[in-house]
Amino acid sequence: MRLTIVGHLKGQLTTATRIAMNRGAAVTHAESVDQAMRTLRAGRGADLIMVDVALDVRELVEALGAERFHVPVVACGVDNDAKAAVDAIRAGAKEYIPLPPDPELIAAVLAAVADDARDLVFRDPSMVSLVQLATQIAASQASVMITGESGCGKEVLARHVHSKSPRANAPFISVNCAAIPEHLLESELFGHEKGAFTGATSRRIGKFEEASGGTLLLDEISEMDVRLQAKLLRALQERVIDRVGGSRPVPVDIRVIATSNRNLSEEVRKGTFREDLLYRLNVVNLKIPPLRERPADVYELSAHFAKKYALANGMPVRPLSAEARMELARGRFPGNVRELENTIHRAVLLSTGPEIGAEAIRNPDGAPLGSGPRDTATRAAEAAESVTRGFVARSLADVERDLIFDTLGHTRGNRTHAANILGISIRTLRNKLNQYDDEGFAVPPPPSGVAAA
């Protein structure tokens, strides 16, 4: 957890600093907004900024946005000035903390920023084996590719790999390759020198240098332009980067983890992703199953989110009723863990009884969870699952006999057509039908006027 404190506040921030450091935070001080920005540009990143409300909070928030530093800001003040607090919130601060600081309040703010949304919660056997593999390879220096559908928890697993690695005490830096415009991503990753392009008014350290000694997560790497992929490949191979406008290479010491919700082998075939880069990144592949294939995790995560949002909203922690659990089991969750989290948050707010009931498990429009519009693929998957359930606990011979009889019903008893559909010879079909007749089953008759074999 990296905390930057901006301002003086009559020495009260010294107390806040000591509290934060006791809670495990690495603290950096800056006397002004300008100095804080210089610190960030120099690669000394922050997970949270606490700023004196007497400074220009709006200037800080706008400067962070203009230079693409995605850091939450908390305003602090020693005076009981309600207007200053309201103005700070309106300017973009996430919270206002009165000083002298309350140790528990400081701890709560740090915990909310640092860990709450990053818990790795699982129970399903498929995730147990995956997390075991992730833990096993964490100690290595190998690059890791984490794949899976959107919202299934790829970044959470990446943080787990980092936390179990020898780099755990060094920075974990995440870059969303899909969220940054193509013409800015190179500068974001590799940094730039002053005057390298219009608007480059000062040197900016990129994420590769900021993450040096730690882990760099390249989220949704499949969205990266193929031309920039060549520079990334060199950085991975040579462990040096070139700042935009720079005159000499800069060595870096990082471990790279990449994620994608696409089939990168298919992207290679289409020419949108470099094959050599895929080989370099995909030393170890961790494929996260979608939530619909992890039924035990649905219940485990639901209980986790129910507690989380009850506490966040000042409500009592309530268990999920048996009916609510059954309703959740019906959900397909195309948005995976992210969708489940929103569903449970909504349920916590809608519930009124001692338990979270099935009536609170709803889509955003208020409809029951399983009643929303479904695309063709979803309907086909549900139909296939329904058919598969019909096979459970039955012998192969019974399933085969019913399939033959159903096919004969479809062909109105025509043996030749049925054999063609089933992919067997007419002799094999006749032998099967004779066997079923000997066993006492009612064999569908052939069409009228056609002799039975």
Short mmCIF file of C-alpha atoms in Angstrom, two decimals:
data_model
loop_
_atom_site.label_atom_id
_atom_site.label_comp_id
_atom_site.label_asym_id
_atom_site.label_seq_id
_atom_site.Cartn_x
_atom_site.Cartn_y
_atom_site.Cartn_z
CA MET A 1 0.00 0.00 0.00
CA ARG A 2 1.59 3.30 -1.16
CA LEU A 3 0.26 6.49 0.44
CA THR A 4 1.17 10.03 -0.64
CA ILE A 5 0.35 12.83 1.82
CA VAL A 6 0.15 16.35 0.41
CA GLY A 7 0.36 19.41 2.70
CA HIS A 8 1.34 20.26 6.30
CA LEU A 9 -1.84 20.59 8.40
CA LYS A 10 0.00 21.97 11.44
CA GLY A 11 1.85 18.73 12.00
CA GLN A 12 -1.31 16.61 12.26
CA LEU A 13 -0.36 14.69 9.15
CA THR A 14 2.74 13.46 10.98
CA THR A 15 0.38 11.55 13.26
CA ALA A 16 -1.57 10.29 10.24
CA THR A 17 1.70 9.17 8.67
CA ARG A 18 2.70 7.22 11.76
CA ILE A 19 -0.69 5.50 11.91
CA ALA A 20 -0.52 4.61 8.21
CA MET A 21 3.02 3.25 8.51
CA ASN A 22 2.00 1.14 11.51
CA ARG A 23 -0.69 -0.33 9.25
CA GLY A 24 1.95 -1.32 6.68
CA ALA A 25 1.73 1.62 4.27
CA ALA A 26 4.75 3.13 2.51
CA VAL A 27 4.32 6.89 2.91
CA THR A 28 5.64 9.74 0.73
CA HIS A 29 5.26 13.43 1.64
CA ALA A 30 4.77 16.33 -0.76
CA GLU A 31 4.36 19.95 0.32
CA SER A 32 2.30 21.08 -2.67
CA VAL A 33 0.20 19.79 -5.56
CA ASP A 34 3.05 20.51 -7.95
CA GLN A 35 5.52 18.52 -5.86
CA ALA A 36 3.05 15.65 -5.60
CA MET A 37 2.75 15.54 -9.39
CA ARG A 38 6.53 15.59 -9.78
CA THR A 39 6.77 12.65 -7.40
CA LEU A 40 4.23 10.66 -9.41
CA ARG A 41 5.91 11.48 -12.72
CA ALA A 42 9.20 10.24 -11.25
CA GLY A 43 7.69 6.78 -10.85
CA ARG A 44 7.02 6.85 -7.11
CA GLY A 45 3.43 5.76 -7.57
CA ALA A 46 0.59 5.94 -5.07
CA ASP A 47 -2.45 3.82 -4.24
CA LEU A 48 -4.01 6.66 -2.21
CA ILE A 49 -3.45 10.41 -1.84
CA MET A 50 -4.39 12.31 1.32
CA VAL A 51 -4.42 16.07 0.71
CA ASP A 52 -4.80 19.13 2.94
CA VAL A 53 -8.25 20.57 2.27
CA ALA A 54 -6.69 24.04 2.34
CA LEU A 55 -4.86 23.23 -0.90
CA ASP A 56 -6.55 23.29 -4.29
CA VAL A 57 -8.13 19.82 -4.32
CA ARG A 58 -9.73 20.39 -7.71
CA GLU A 59 -6.34 21.30 -9.22
CA LEU A 60 -4.90 18.03 -7.90
CA VAL A 61 -7.80 15.91 -9.17
CA GLU A 62 -7.72 17.54 -12.61
CA ALA A 63 -3.92 17.20 -12.84
CA LEU A 64 -4.18 13.50 -11.99
CA GLY A 65 -6.82 13.01 -14.67
CA ALA A 66 -4.92 14.96 -17.31
CA GLU A 67 -1.83 12.79 -16.83
CA ARG A 68 -3.77 9.54 -16.43
CA PHE A 69 -2.86 8.83 -12.79
CA HIS A 70 -5.80 6.80 -11.51
CA VAL A 71 -5.40 7.37 -7.78
CA PRO A 72 -8.22 7.97 -5.26
CA VAL A 73 -7.96 11.24 -3.32
CA VAL A 74 -9.02 11.77 0.31
CA ALA A 75 -9.19 15.30 1.70
CA CYS A 76 -8.17 16.08 5.31
CA GLY A 77 -8.69 19.15 7.51
CA VAL A 78 -7.97 20.27 11.08
CA ASP A 79 -10.87 22.71 11.22
CA ASN A 80 -14.52 21.74 11.54
CA ASP A 81 -15.34 23.41 8.23
CA ALA A 82 -18.36 21.72 6.63
CA LYS A 83 -18.17 23.93 3.53
CA ALA A 84 -14.52 23.01 2.89
CA ALA A 85 -15.38 19.34 3.23
CA VAL A 86 -18.32 19.62 0.80
CA ASP A 87 -16.20 21.58 -1.69
CA ALA A 88 -13.48 18.93 -1.54
CA ILE A 89 -15.97 16.16 -2.28
CA ARG A 90 -17.44 18.17 -5.15
CA ALA A 91 -13.93 18.71 -6.49
CA GLY A 92 -13.43 14.95 -6.76
CA ALA A 93 -12.19 13.76 -3.36
CA LYS A 94 -13.61 10.36 -2.40
CA GLU A 95 -13.82 11.11 1.32
CA TYR A 96 -13.15 13.76 3.96
CA ILE A 97 -11.23 12.86 7.12
CA PRO A 98 -11.18 15.27 10.10
CA LEU A 99 -7.91 15.71 11.96
CA PRO A 100 -6.49 14.95 14.50
CA PRO A 101 -6.83 11.53 12.90
CA ASP A 102 -8.73 8.63 14.38
CA PRO A 103 -6.51 5.53 14.04
CA GLU A 104 -9.48 3.29 13.25
CA LEU A 105 -10.75 5.71 10.58
CA ILE A 106 -7.32 5.87 8.92
CA ALA A 107 -7.11 2.07 9.05
CA ALA A 108 -10.58 1.73 7.52
CA VAL A 109 -9.72 4.06 4.63
CA LEU A 110 -6.46 2.22 3.94
CA ALA A 111 -8.22 -1.16 4.05
CA ALA A 112 -10.98 0.01 1.72
CA VAL A 113 -8.44 1.15 -0.86
CA ALA A 114 -5.92 -1.65 -0.47
CA ASP A 115 -7.54 -5.01 0.03
CA ASP A 116 -11.30 -5.17 0.11
CA ALA A 117 -11.95 -5.69 -3.60
CA ARG A 118 -8.99 -8.03 -4.05
CA ASP A 119 -9.91 -10.99 -1.88
CA LEU A 120 -9.44 -14.34 -3.61
CA VAL A 121 -12.58 -16.20 -2.56
CA PHE A 122 -13.11 -19.73 -3.88
CA ARG A 123 -14.24 -23.21 -2.91
CA ASP A 124 -15.04 -24.99 -6.17
CA PRO A 125 -12.63 -27.88 -6.94
CA SER A 126 -11.76 -26.37 -10.33
CA MET A 127 -10.59 -23.17 -8.64
CA VAL A 128 -8.82 -25.04 -5.84
CA SER A 129 -6.57 -26.79 -8.37
CA LEU A 130 -6.05 -23.57 -10.34
CA VAL A 131 -5.02 -21.57 -7.26
CA GLN A 132 -2.68 -24.38 -6.21
CA LEU A 133 -1.00 -24.14 -9.63
CA ALA A 134 -0.82 -20.34 -9.38
CA THR A 135 0.80 -20.59 -5.94
CA GLN A 136 3.24 -23.23 -7.17
CA ILE A 137 4.55 -21.12 -10.07
CA ALA A 138 4.48 -17.80 -8.17
CA ALA A 139 8.03 -18.22 -6.87
CA SER A 140 9.44 -18.42 -10.40
CA GLN A 141 10.34 -15.51 -12.67
CA ALA A 142 8.29 -16.90 -15.57
CA SER A 143 5.81 -14.73 -17.42
CA VAL A 144 2.19 -15.76 -16.83
CA MET A 145 -0.84 -15.54 -19.10
CA ILE A 146 -4.22 -15.52 -17.33
CA THR A 147 -7.21 -16.13 -19.60
CA GLY A 148 -10.93 -16.25 -19.03
CA GLU A 149 -14.15 -14.42 -19.68
CA SER A 150 -14.62 -10.81 -18.64
CA GLY A 151 -15.36 -10.42 -14.95
CA CYS A 152 -14.16 -13.88 -13.88
CA GLY A 153 -11.37 -12.57 -11.62
CA LYS A 154 -8.21 -12.43 -13.74
CA GLU A 155 -6.71 -9.42 -11.93
CA VAL A 156 -7.49 -10.93 -8.53
CA LEU A 157 -5.59 -14.08 -9.50
CA ALA A 158 -2.70 -11.96 -10.83
CA ARG A 159 -2.45 -10.19 -7.47
CA HIS A 160 -2.41 -13.59 -5.77
CA VAL A 161 0.56 -14.68 -7.91
CA HIS A 162 2.35 -11.44 -6.99
CA SER A 163 1.59 -11.81 -3.27
CA LYS A 164 3.02 -15.34 -3.22
CA SER A 165 6.16 -14.40 -5.14
CA PRO A 166 9.56 -13.13 -3.89
CA ARG A 167 8.45 -9.74 -5.29
CA ALA A 168 5.50 -9.45 -2.89
CA ASN A 169 6.92 -6.42 -1.08
CA ALA A 170 7.68 -4.58 -4.33
CA PRO A 171 5.11 -2.71 -6.47
CA PHE A 172 2.24 -4.39 -8.29
CA ILE A 173 1.37 -2.11 -11.21
CA SER A 174 -1.65 -2.70 -13.44
CA VAL A 175 -2.21 -1.24 -16.91
CA ASN A 176 -5.52 -1.68 -18.71
CA CYS A 177 -4.46 -1.87 -22.35
CA ALA A 178 -8.08 -1.57 -23.51
CA ALA A 179 -8.78 1.65 -21.60
CA ILE A 180 -5.84 3.76 -22.83
CA PRO A 181 -5.89 5.26 -26.35
CA GLU A 182 -3.43 3.64 -28.73
CA HIS A 183 -1.35 6.81 -29.19
CA LEU A 184 -0.91 7.18 -25.40
CA LEU A 185 -0.27 3.57 -24.42
CA GLU A 186 3.38 3.59 -25.48
CA SER A 187 4.09 6.59 -23.23
CA GLU A 188 2.08 4.99 -20.41
CA LEU A 189 4.16 1.82 -20.56
CA PHE A 190 7.63 3.12 -21.38
CA GLY A 191 7.47 6.76 -20.27
CA HIS A 192 8.68 9.80 -22.22
CA GLU A 193 11.25 12.56 -22.10
CA LYS A 194 10.42 16.23 -21.92
CA GLY A 195 9.54 17.55 -25.38
CA ALA A 196 9.14 14.07 -26.90
CA PHE A 197 5.77 15.11 -28.33
CA THR A 198 3.24 17.92 -28.06
CA GLY A 199 2.13 18.17 -24.46
CA ALA A 200 5.16 16.38 -23.01
CA THR A 201 6.13 19.25 -20.74
CA SER A 202 8.22 17.12 -18.39
CA ARG A 203 9.80 13.70 -18.11
CA ARG A 204 7.33 10.94 -17.22
CA ILE A 205 8.41 7.56 -15.86
CA GLY A 206 6.38 4.73 -17.42
CA LYS A 207 4.81 1.71 -15.78
CA PHE A 208 7.74 -0.56 -16.65
CA GLU A 209 10.09 1.58 -14.57
CA GLU A 210 7.50 2.17 -11.85
CA ALA A 211 7.07 -1.60 -11.49
CA SER A 212 10.82 -2.32 -11.46
CA GLY A 213 11.56 -4.90 -8.80
CA GLY A 214 7.91 -5.97 -8.75
CA THR A 215 5.15 -7.16 -11.07
CA LEU A 216 3.58 -5.48 -14.09
CA LEU A 217 0.07 -6.61 -15.07
CA LEU A 218 -0.86 -5.98 -18.71
CA ASP A 219 -4.63 -6.30 -18.53
CA GLU A 220 -6.46 -7.24 -21.76
CA ILE A 221 -3.22 -7.35 -23.73
CA SER A 222 -5.06 -8.54 -26.84
CA GLU A 223 -6.23 -4.92 -27.31
CA MET A 224 -2.65 -3.70 -27.81
CA ASP A 225 -1.75 -2.51 -31.31
CA VAL A 226 0.49 -4.98 -33.13
CA ARG A 227 3.16 -2.29 -33.72
CA LEU A 228 3.51 -1.64 -30.00
CA GLN A 229 3.71 -5.39 -29.41
CA ALA A 230 7.16 -5.34 -31.09
CA LYS A 231 8.48 -2.89 -28.47
CA LEU A 232 6.93 -4.96 -25.72
CA LEU A 233 8.61 -8.11 -27.05
CA ARG A 234 12.01 -6.39 -26.96
CA ALA A 235 11.39 -5.22 -23.38
CA LEU A 236 10.58 -8.77 -22.31
CA GLN A 237 13.53 -10.31 -24.11
CA GLU A 238 16.21 -7.75 -23.32
CA ARG A 239 14.86 -6.40 -20.01
CA VAL A 240 15.42 -2.85 -21.23
CA ILE A 241 12.94 -0.22 -22.40
CA ASP A 242 13.22 2.95 -24.45
CA ARG A 243 11.37 6.03 -23.24
CA VAL A 244 9.59 7.92 -26.00
CA GLY A 245 12.12 10.56 -27.11
CA GLY A 246 14.88 8.91 -25.07
CA SER A 247 18.46 8.52 -26.26
CA ARG A 248 19.51 5.44 -24.29
CA PRO A 249 17.88 2.20 -23.11
CA VAL A 250 16.78 1.90 -19.49
CA PRO A 251 17.17 -1.48 -17.69
CA VAL A 252 14.15 -2.83 -15.81
CA ASP A 253 13.65 -5.74 -13.44
CA ILE A 254 10.05 -6.90 -13.59
CA ARG A 255 7.85 -9.94 -13.82
CA VAL A 256 5.08 -9.60 -16.42
CA ILE A 257 1.60 -11.07 -16.04
CA ALA A 258 -0.82 -10.60 -18.94
CA THR A 259 -4.55 -11.23 -19.17
CA SER A 260 -6.96 -11.66 -22.05
CA ASN A 261 -10.60 -12.57 -22.54
CA ARG A 262 -9.90 -13.59 -26.14
CA ASN A 263 -8.46 -16.69 -27.78
CA LEU A 264 -4.96 -15.41 -28.51
CA SER A 265 -4.14 -18.34 -30.82
CA GLU A 266 -7.05 -17.19 -32.97
CA GLU A 267 -5.78 -13.60 -32.80
CA VAL A 268 -2.39 -14.86 -34.04
CA ARG A 269 -4.09 -16.53 -37.01
CA LYS A 270 -5.93 -13.28 -37.76
CA GLY A 271 -2.67 -11.33 -37.66
CA THR A 272 -3.70 -9.06 -34.77
CA PHE A 273 -1.32 -10.60 -32.22
CA ARG A 274 2.34 -11.53 -32.62
CA GLU A 275 3.05 -15.22 -32.31
CA ASP A 276 6.52 -14.64 -30.83
CA LEU A 277 5.03 -12.37 -28.16
CA LEU A 278 2.44 -15.01 -27.30
CA TYR A 279 5.20 -17.58 -26.78
CA ARG A 280 7.13 -15.12 -24.61
CA LEU A 281 4.12 -14.33 -22.41
CA ASN A 282 2.48 -17.74 -22.30
CA VAL A 283 5.19 -19.60 -20.35
CA VAL A 284 2.50 -20.57 -17.84
CA ASN A 285 -1.20 -20.33 -18.67
CA LEU A 286 -3.82 -20.01 -15.94
CA LYS A 287 -7.29 -20.39 -17.43
CA ILE A 288 -10.09 -19.33 -15.09
CA PRO A 289 -13.37 -21.20 -15.66
CA PRO A 290 -16.50 -19.04 -16.01
CA LEU A 291 -18.59 -18.73 -12.88
CA ARG A 292 -21.40 -20.88 -14.33
CA GLU A 293 -18.95 -23.81 -14.25
CA ARG A 294 -18.04 -23.17 -10.60
CA PRO A 295 -21.27 -23.78 -8.64
CA ALA A 296 -19.55 -24.03 -5.27
CA ASP A 297 -17.96 -20.62 -5.84
CA VAL A 298 -21.36 -19.04 -6.47
CA TYR A 299 -22.36 -19.82 -2.87
CA GLU A 300 -18.98 -18.94 -1.38
CA LEU A 301 -18.77 -15.61 -3.21
CA SER A 302 -22.41 -14.80 -2.46
CA ALA A 303 -21.82 -15.14 1.27
CA HIS A 304 -18.66 -13.03 0.98
CA PHE A 305 -20.42 -10.23 -0.92
CA ALA A 306 -23.46 -10.35 1.37
CA LYS A 307 -21.23 -9.66 4.36
CA LYS A 308 -19.17 -7.04 2.50
CA TYR A 309 -22.14 -4.94 1.41
CA ALA A 310 -24.04 -5.32 4.65
CA LEU A 311 -21.07 -3.80 6.49
CA ALA A 312 -20.53 -1.15 3.80
CA ASN A 313 -24.15 0.00 4.08
CA GLY A 314 -24.42 -0.18 7.88
CA MET A 315 -26.84 -3.11 7.74
CA PRO A 316 -26.91 -6.38 9.71
CA VAL A 317 -25.11 -9.32 8.14
CA ARG A 318 -27.77 -11.83 7.07
CA PRO A 319 -27.43 -15.32 5.58
CA LEU A 320 -28.87 -16.34 2.23
CA SER A 321 -32.02 -18.42 2.52
CA ALA A 322 -32.22 -21.87 0.92
CA GLU A 323 -34.62 -20.42 -1.68
CA ALA A 324 -32.18 -17.60 -2.47
CA ARG A 325 -29.38 -20.11 -2.96
CA MET A 326 -31.58 -22.07 -5.35
CA GLU A 327 -32.35 -18.89 -7.28
CA LEU A 328 -28.65 -18.11 -7.57
CA ALA A 329 -28.02 -21.64 -8.85
CA ARG A 330 -30.33 -20.86 -11.79
CA GLY A 331 -28.27 -17.85 -12.88
CA ARG A 332 -26.03 -18.12 -15.93
CA PHE A 333 -23.98 -15.03 -14.92
CA PRO A 334 -22.54 -13.98 -18.30
CA GLY A 335 -20.81 -11.17 -16.37
CA ASN A 336 -19.27 -13.75 -14.03
CA VAL A 337 -18.07 -12.62 -10.57
CA ARG A 338 -18.63 -8.95 -11.39
CA GLU A 339 -22.30 -9.64 -12.17
CA LEU A 340 -22.76 -11.83 -9.10
CA GLU A 341 -21.30 -9.09 -6.91
CA ASN A 342 -23.81 -6.55 -8.24
CA THR A 343 -26.65 -9.07 -7.79
CA ILE A 344 -25.78 -9.67 -4.13
CA HIS A 345 -25.24 -5.96 -3.44
CA ARG A 346 -28.73 -5.33 -4.81
CA ALA A 347 -30.14 -8.21 -2.75
CA VAL A 348 -28.64 -6.84 0.47
CA LEU A 349 -30.39 -3.52 -0.14
CA LEU A 350 -33.74 -5.08 -1.11
CA SER A 351 -34.01 -7.64 1.71
CA THR A 352 -36.05 -6.82 4.80
CA GLY A 353 -36.28 -10.10 6.73
CA PRO A 354 -33.81 -11.99 8.90
CA GLU A 355 -32.50 -13.75 5.78
CA ILE A 356 -31.84 -12.66 2.21
CA GLY A 357 -34.74 -14.28 0.43
CA ALA A 358 -35.28 -15.38 -3.16
CA GLU A 359 -37.49 -12.33 -3.79
CA ALA A 360 -34.40 -10.12 -3.47
CA ILE A 361 -32.38 -12.03 -6.09
CA ARG A 362 -33.28 -9.91 -9.08
CA ASN A 363 -31.96 -8.54 -12.34
CA PRO A 364 -31.36 -4.75 -12.43
CA ASP A 365 -34.83 -4.27 -13.99
CA GLY A 366 -36.47 -6.13 -11.10
CA ALA A 367 -37.18 -9.33 -13.05
CA PRO A 368 -36.26 -12.72 -11.54
CA LEU A 369 -32.63 -13.66 -12.08
CA GLY A 370 -33.27 -16.35 -14.70
CA SER A 371 -35.94 -14.47 -16.67
CA GLY A 372 -33.86 -11.97 -18.64
CA PRO A 373 -33.51 -12.04 -22.43
CA ARG A 374 -31.23 -14.80 -23.63
CA ASP A 375 -29.21 -14.95 -26.78
CA THR A 376 -29.19 -17.93 -29.14
CA ALA A 377 -25.96 -19.31 -27.70
CA THR A 378 -27.35 -19.19 -24.16
CA ARG A 379 -30.59 -20.93 -25.18
CA ALA A 380 -28.62 -23.60 -27.03
CA ALA A 381 -26.37 -24.15 -24.02
CA GLU A 382 -29.38 -24.47 -21.70
CA ALA A 383 -31.07 -26.90 -24.09
CA ALA A 384 -27.90 -29.00 -24.30
CA GLU A 385 -27.59 -28.97 -20.52
CA SER A 386 -31.22 -30.08 -20.19
CA VAL A 387 -30.62 -32.99 -22.57
CA THR A 388 -27.44 -33.95 -20.72
CA ARG A 389 -29.26 -33.99 -17.38
CA GLY A 390 -31.65 -36.54 -18.92
CA PHE A 391 -28.75 -38.95 -19.40
CA VAL A 392 -27.53 -38.87 -15.81
CA ALA A 393 -27.80 -42.13 -13.81
CA ARG A 394 -28.82 -44.14 -16.89
CA SER A 395 -26.91 -46.92 -18.61
CA LEU A 396 -25.38 -46.42 -22.03
CA ALA A 397 -27.56 -49.24 -23.40
CA ASP A 398 -30.75 -47.51 -22.22
CA VAL A 399 -29.68 -44.17 -23.71
CA GLU A 400 -28.76 -45.86 -27.02
CA ARG A 401 -32.12 -47.66 -27.24
CA ASP A 402 -34.10 -44.48 -26.59
CA LEU A 403 -32.02 -42.60 -29.19
CA ILE A 404 -32.75 -45.28 -31.81
CA PHE A 405 -36.48 -45.31 -31.00
CA ASP A 406 -36.67 -41.50 -31.07
CA THR A 407 -34.90 -41.41 -34.42
CA LEU A 408 -37.30 -44.00 -35.84
CA GLY A 409 -40.17 -41.86 -34.61
CA HIS A 410 -38.65 -38.89 -36.42
CA THR A 411 -38.36 -40.90 -39.68
CA ARG A 412 -41.84 -42.44 -39.19
CA GLY A 413 -40.32 -45.91 -38.96
CA ASN A 414 -38.11 -45.69 -42.07
CA ARG A 415 -35.11 -47.87 -41.17
CA THR A 416 -32.84 -46.62 -43.97
CA HIS A 417 -33.30 -42.95 -43.08
CA ALA A 418 -32.87 -43.67 -39.38
CA ALA A 419 -29.59 -45.55 -40.00
CA ASN A 420 -28.25 -42.63 -42.06
CA ILE A 421 -29.11 -40.14 -39.30
CA LEU A 422 -27.55 -42.34 -36.62
CA GLY A 423 -24.41 -42.92 -38.71
CA ILE A 424 -24.68 -46.72 -38.58
CA SER A 425 -25.28 -49.36 -41.20
CA ILE A 426 -28.78 -50.65 -41.89
CA ARG A 427 -27.59 -54.13 -40.82
CA THR A 428 -26.46 -52.79 -37.43
CA LEU A 429 -29.81 -51.06 -36.96
CA ARG A 430 -31.73 -54.24 -37.84
CA ASN A 431 -29.67 -56.29 -35.40
CA LYS A 432 -30.38 -53.74 -32.65
CA LEU A 433 -34.11 -53.78 -33.36
CA ASN A 434 -34.20 -57.60 -33.35
CA GLN A 435 -32.41 -57.55 -29.98
CA TYR A 436 -34.92 -55.06 -28.54
CA ASP A 437 -37.83 -57.16 -29.85
CA ASP A 438 -36.39 -60.29 -28.21
CA GLU A 439 -36.05 -58.35 -24.96
CA GLY A 440 -39.75 -57.47 -25.06
CA PHE A 441 -39.56 -53.79 -26.06
CA ALA A 442 -42.18 -52.35 -28.41
CA VAL A 443 -40.18 -51.68 -31.57
CA PRO A 444 -41.65 -48.90 -33.78
CA PRO A 445 -43.16 -50.52 -36.90
CA PRO A 446 -41.91 -49.68 -40.41
CA PRO A 447 -43.97 -47.45 -42.72
CA SER A 448 -47.21 -48.95 -44.03
CA GLY A 449 -46.57 -51.33 -46.92
CA VAL A 450 -42.92 -51.88 -46.03
CA ALA A 451 -41.91 -55.26 -44.63
CA ALA A 452 -40.08 -55.26 -41.31
CA ALA A 453 -36.58 -56.60 -41.40
#
